[in-house]
Amino acid sequence: MARRTARPARTAGPAKPAASCPCGLPEPYDGCCGRYHSGGAAAPTAEALMRSRYSAFVTGDVAYLLRTWHPDTRPARLDLDPGMRWTGLEVLDTGEGSAFHTTGTVTFRASYRGGSLHERSRFERVGGAWVYVDGEFPDE
C-alpha cells in the first residue's frame, strides 16, 4: 500500500461570501448594481436601471441617482433622508424596456421600515443609456 504524503495546511481562512445586492437579486453587490454605480457598466434594461436606482437609494449614492435621471425631469439636487431604512424590493410588472426598446415601464413595491412605496416608473433611452423619467403611484 502506498503511503500518502501529508498536504501542507492552508494558512488563509475561508473566503467570506459577498453580500447579496440590495436590489434583491442573488448576485453580490459588486457584480450586480455596484458595477453600474461605479460606472463600470450601464444598465442594459429599464428593470436593471430601476433595480440599480433602488440600490443607490439603499446605499445613499446620490450622484448615481442624479446621473441616471432624465435631464428634463432631474431635480437640481437630491437630499436623502439619512433615517430611511429600505428593507426590500419587489418588481411587480415590466413593460418594454429591453435592449430593443426606447421606452419602458417598471411597476414595483419598495419596502422600508414602517411602510412601502408602490410606483409605476417610466424610463427612456437618452444617448443610448436608460434613464428614469418619472413615476406615478397606482392605487393599491
PDB file of C-alpha atoms in Angstrom:
ATOM      1  CA  MET A   1       0.000   0.000   0.000  1.00  0.00           C
ATOM      2  CA  ALA A   2       1.382   3.430  -0.946  1.00  0.00           C
ATOM      3  CA  ARG A   3       1.969   5.940   1.747  1.00  0.00           C
ATOM      4  CA  ARG A   4       0.322   9.353   1.274  1.00  0.00           C
ATOM      5  CA  THR A   5       2.264  12.491   1.944  1.00  0.00           C
ATOM      6  CA  ALA A   6       0.510  14.991   4.156  1.00  0.00           C
ATOM      7  CA  ARG A   7      -0.509  18.170   2.369  1.00  0.00           C
ATOM      8  CA  PRO A   8       0.611  21.476   3.812  1.00  0.00           C
ATOM      9  CA  ALA A   9      -2.030  23.174   5.927  1.00  0.00           C
ATOM     10  CA  ARG A  10      -3.750  26.210   4.436  1.00  0.00           C
ATOM     11  CA  THR A  11      -2.872  29.423   6.142  1.00  0.00           C
ATOM     12  CA  ALA A  12      -5.700  31.536   4.726  1.00  0.00           C
ATOM     13  CA  GLY A  13      -9.122  31.333   6.329  1.00  0.00           C
ATOM     14  CA  PRO A  14     -12.281  30.610   4.379  1.00  0.00           C
ATOM     15  CA  ALA A  15     -13.370  33.248   1.922  1.00  0.00           C
ATOM     16  CA  LYS A  16     -16.204  35.388   3.181  1.00  0.00           C
ATOM     17  CA  PRO A  17     -19.260  35.223   0.961  1.00  0.00           C
ATOM     18  CA  ALA A  18     -20.030  38.538  -0.670  1.00  0.00           C
ATOM     19  CA  ALA A  19     -23.217  40.221   0.499  1.00  0.00           C
ATOM     20  CA  SER A  20     -26.101  39.897  -1.925  1.00  0.00           C
ATOM     21  CA  CYS A  21     -27.189  43.007  -3.766  1.00  0.00           C
ATOM     22  CA  PRO A  22     -29.790  45.277  -2.119  1.00  0.00           C
ATOM     23  CA  CYS A  23     -31.907  45.046  -5.305  1.00  0.00           C
ATOM     24  CA  GLY A  24     -32.969  41.530  -4.321  1.00  0.00           C
ATOM     25  CA  LEU A  25     -31.084  39.553  -6.953  1.00  0.00           C
ATOM     26  CA  PRO A  26     -28.786  36.838  -5.578  1.00  0.00           C
ATOM     27  CA  GLU A  27     -25.577  38.253  -7.085  1.00  0.00           C
ATOM     28  CA  PRO A  28     -23.034  40.080  -4.923  1.00  0.00           C
ATOM     29  CA  TYR A  29     -23.408  43.868  -4.952  1.00  0.00           C
ATOM     30  CA  ASP A  30     -20.133  44.439  -6.847  1.00  0.00           C
ATOM     31  CA  GLY A  31     -21.205  42.130  -9.674  1.00  0.00           C
ATOM     32  CA  CYS A  32     -24.765  43.411  -9.754  1.00  0.00           C
ATOM     33  CA  CYS A  33     -25.754  47.043  -9.119  1.00  0.00           C
ATOM     34  CA  GLY A  34     -22.310  48.037  -7.848  1.00  0.00           C
ATOM     35  CA  ARG A  35     -20.848  47.847 -11.365  1.00  0.00           C
ATOM     36  CA  TYR A  36     -23.470  50.340 -12.560  1.00  0.00           C
ATOM     37  CA  HIS A  37     -22.896  52.644  -9.594  1.00  0.00           C
ATOM     38  CA  SER A  38     -19.141  52.679 -10.222  1.00  0.00           C
ATOM     39  CA  GLY A  39     -19.595  53.442 -13.927  1.00  0.00           C
ATOM     40  CA  GLY A  40     -18.075  50.104 -14.965  1.00  0.00           C
ATOM     41  CA  ALA A  41     -21.182  49.223 -16.959  1.00  0.00           C
ATOM     42  CA  ALA A  42     -24.509  50.721 -17.976  1.00  0.00           C
ATOM     43  CA  ALA A  43     -27.804  49.105 -17.019  1.00  0.00           C
ATOM     44  CA  PRO A  44     -28.917  47.133 -20.107  1.00  0.00           C
ATOM     45  CA  THR A  45     -32.671  47.276 -19.411  1.00  0.00           C
ATOM     46  CA  ALA A  46     -35.178  49.554 -17.727  1.00  0.00           C
ATOM     47  CA  GLU A  47     -35.648  46.952 -14.974  1.00  0.00           C
ATOM     48  CA  ALA A  48     -31.896  46.745 -14.349  1.00  0.00           C
ATOM     49  CA  LEU A  49     -31.771  50.534 -14.091  1.00  0.00           C
ATOM     50  CA  MET A  50     -34.716  50.585 -11.686  1.00  0.00           C
ATOM     51  CA  ARG A  51     -33.075  47.909  -9.514  1.00  0.00           C
ATOM     52  CA  SER A  52     -29.792  49.821  -9.537  1.00  0.00           C
ATOM     53  CA  ARG A  53     -31.560  53.041  -8.572  1.00  0.00           C
ATOM     54  CA  TYR A  54     -33.241  51.246  -5.653  1.00  0.00           C
ATOM     55  CA  SER A  55     -29.789  50.020  -4.572  1.00  0.00           C
ATOM     56  CA  ALA A  56     -28.500  53.588  -4.891  1.00  0.00           C
ATOM     57  CA  PHE A  57     -31.235  54.748  -2.503  1.00  0.00           C
ATOM     58  CA  VAL A  58     -30.204  51.969  -0.098  1.00  0.00           C
ATOM     59  CA  THR A  59     -26.502  52.889  -0.299  1.00  0.00           C
ATOM     60  CA  GLY A  60     -27.062  56.664  -0.418  1.00  0.00           C
ATOM     61  CA  ASP A  61     -25.464  57.118  -3.857  1.00  0.00           C
ATOM     62  CA  VAL A  62     -26.993  60.495  -4.773  1.00  0.00           C
ATOM     63  CA  ALA A  63     -24.551  61.044  -7.670  1.00  0.00           C
ATOM     64  CA  TYR A  64     -25.774  57.868  -9.393  1.00  0.00           C
ATOM     65  CA  LEU A  65     -29.416  58.769  -8.844  1.00  0.00           C
ATOM     66  CA  LEU A  66     -28.913  62.185 -10.446  1.00  0.00           C
ATOM     67  CA  ARG A  67     -26.759  60.775 -13.264  1.00  0.00           C
ATOM     68  CA  THR A  68     -29.492  58.274 -14.201  1.00  0.00           C
ATOM     69  CA  TRP A  69     -32.368  60.787 -14.061  1.00  0.00           C
ATOM     70  CA  HIS A  70     -33.751  62.180 -17.336  1.00  0.00           C
ATOM     71  CA  PRO A  71     -32.326  65.683 -17.923  1.00  0.00           C
ATOM     72  CA  ASP A  72     -35.841  67.117 -18.449  1.00  0.00           C
ATOM     73  CA  THR A  73     -37.144  65.902 -15.074  1.00  0.00           C
ATOM     74  CA  ARG A  74     -33.957  65.735 -12.964  1.00  0.00           C
ATOM     75  CA  PRO A  75     -34.053  67.883  -9.822  1.00  0.00           C
ATOM     76  CA  ALA A  76     -31.230  70.358  -9.239  1.00  0.00           C
ATOM     77  CA  ARG A  77     -30.325  68.465  -6.072  1.00  0.00           C
ATOM     78  CA  LEU A  78     -31.474  65.471  -4.123  1.00  0.00           C
ATOM     79  CA  ASP A  79     -31.442  65.208  -0.346  1.00  0.00           C
ATOM     80  CA  LEU A  80     -31.931  61.698   1.007  1.00  0.00           C
ATOM     81  CA  ASP A  81     -33.345  61.102   4.467  1.00  0.00           C
ATOM     82  CA  PRO A  82     -30.473  59.566   6.474  1.00  0.00           C
ATOM     83  CA  GLY A  83     -33.013  57.851   8.739  1.00  0.00           C
ATOM     84  CA  MET A  84     -34.714  55.979   5.884  1.00  0.00           C
ATOM     85  CA  ARG A  85     -34.073  52.219   6.010  1.00  0.00           C
ATOM     86  CA  TRP A  86     -35.069  50.401   2.832  1.00  0.00           C
ATOM     87  CA  THR A  87     -35.811  46.741   3.505  1.00  0.00           C
ATOM     88  CA  GLY A  88     -36.738  45.106   0.193  1.00  0.00           C
ATOM     89  CA  LEU A  89     -37.755  45.406  -3.436  1.00  0.00           C
ATOM     90  CA  GLU A  90     -40.436  43.530  -5.345  1.00  0.00           C
ATOM     91  CA  VAL A  91     -40.779  44.000  -9.114  1.00  0.00           C
ATOM     92  CA  LEU A  92     -44.476  43.609  -9.935  1.00  0.00           C
ATOM     93  CA  ASP A  93     -44.547  44.235 -13.689  1.00  0.00           C
ATOM     94  CA  THR A  94     -42.427  45.432 -16.589  1.00  0.00           C
ATOM     95  CA  GLY A  95     -43.435  46.823 -19.966  1.00  0.00           C
ATOM     96  CA  GLU A  96     -40.965  47.015 -22.822  1.00  0.00           C
ATOM     97  CA  GLY A  97     -37.615  48.392 -21.596  1.00  0.00           C
ATOM     98  CA  SER A  98     -35.361  45.795 -23.238  1.00  0.00           C
ATOM     99  CA  ALA A  99     -32.316  46.372 -25.428  1.00  0.00           C
ATOM    100  CA  PHE A 100     -34.721  46.627 -28.392  1.00  0.00           C
ATOM    101  CA  HIS A 101     -36.898  49.413 -26.930  1.00  0.00           C
ATOM    102  CA  THR A 102     -36.519  53.154 -26.410  1.00  0.00           C
ATOM    103  CA  THR A 103     -39.033  53.377 -23.556  1.00  0.00           C
ATOM    104  CA  GLY A 104     -40.135  51.123 -20.747  1.00  0.00           C
ATOM    105  CA  THR A 105     -42.057  50.923 -17.508  1.00  0.00           C
ATOM    106  CA  VAL A 106     -41.411  49.080 -14.266  1.00  0.00           C
ATOM    107  CA  THR A 107     -44.012  48.712 -11.520  1.00  0.00           C
ATOM    108  CA  PHE A 108     -42.535  47.855  -8.151  1.00  0.00           C
ATOM    109  CA  ARG A 109     -43.021  47.904  -4.413  1.00  0.00           C
ATOM    110  CA  ALA A 110     -40.096  49.132  -2.328  1.00  0.00           C
ATOM    111  CA  SER A 111     -40.432  48.399   1.369  1.00  0.00           C
ATOM    112  CA  TYR A 112     -38.937  50.479   4.111  1.00  0.00           C
ATOM    113  CA  ARG A 113     -39.084  50.287   7.873  1.00  0.00           C
ATOM    114  CA  GLY A 114     -42.665  51.259   8.641  1.00  0.00           C
ATOM    115  CA  GLY A 115     -44.218  51.059   5.173  1.00  0.00           C
ATOM    116  CA  SER A 116     -43.809  50.676   1.432  1.00  0.00           C
ATOM    117  CA  LEU A 117     -43.767  52.686  -1.783  1.00  0.00           C
ATOM    118  CA  HIS A 118     -45.720  51.393  -4.805  1.00  0.00           C
ATOM    119  CA  GLU A 119     -44.693  53.094  -8.053  1.00  0.00           C
ATOM    120  CA  ARG A 120     -45.004  52.679 -11.799  1.00  0.00           C
ATOM    121  CA  SER A 121     -41.824  54.254 -13.179  1.00  0.00           C
ATOM    122  CA  ARG A 122     -41.224  55.412 -16.744  1.00  0.00           C
ATOM    123  CA  PHE A 123     -37.814  55.098 -18.398  1.00  0.00           C
ATOM    124  CA  GLU A 124     -36.339  56.290 -21.693  1.00  0.00           C
ATOM    125  CA  ARG A 125     -33.069  55.886 -23.508  1.00  0.00           C
ATOM    126  CA  VAL A 126     -31.020  59.075 -23.766  1.00  0.00           C
ATOM    127  CA  GLY A 127     -27.765  58.845 -25.676  1.00  0.00           C
ATOM    128  CA  GLY A 128     -28.116  55.050 -25.642  1.00  0.00           C
ATOM    129  CA  ALA A 129     -28.419  54.817 -21.838  1.00  0.00           C
ATOM    130  CA  TRP A 130     -31.539  54.125 -19.805  1.00  0.00           C
ATOM    131  CA  VAL A 131     -32.680  56.970 -17.547  1.00  0.00           C
ATOM    132  CA  TYR A 132     -35.547  57.424 -15.108  1.00  0.00           C
ATOM    133  CA  VAL A 133     -38.186  59.884 -16.352  1.00  0.00           C
ATOM    134  CA  ASP A 134     -40.885  59.939 -13.690  1.00  0.00           C
ATOM    135  CA  GLY A 135     -43.314  57.771 -11.793  1.00  0.00           C
ATOM    136  CA  GLU A 136     -46.919  57.529 -10.731  1.00  0.00           C
ATOM    137  CA  PHE A 137     -48.353  55.942  -7.645  1.00  0.00           C
ATOM    138  CA  PRO A 138     -51.103  53.496  -8.614  1.00  0.00           C
ATOM    139  CA  ASP A 139     -53.957  52.957  -6.183  1.00  0.00           C
ATOM    140  CA  GLU A 140     -53.480  49.808  -4.172  1.00  0.00           C
TER     141      GLU A 140
END
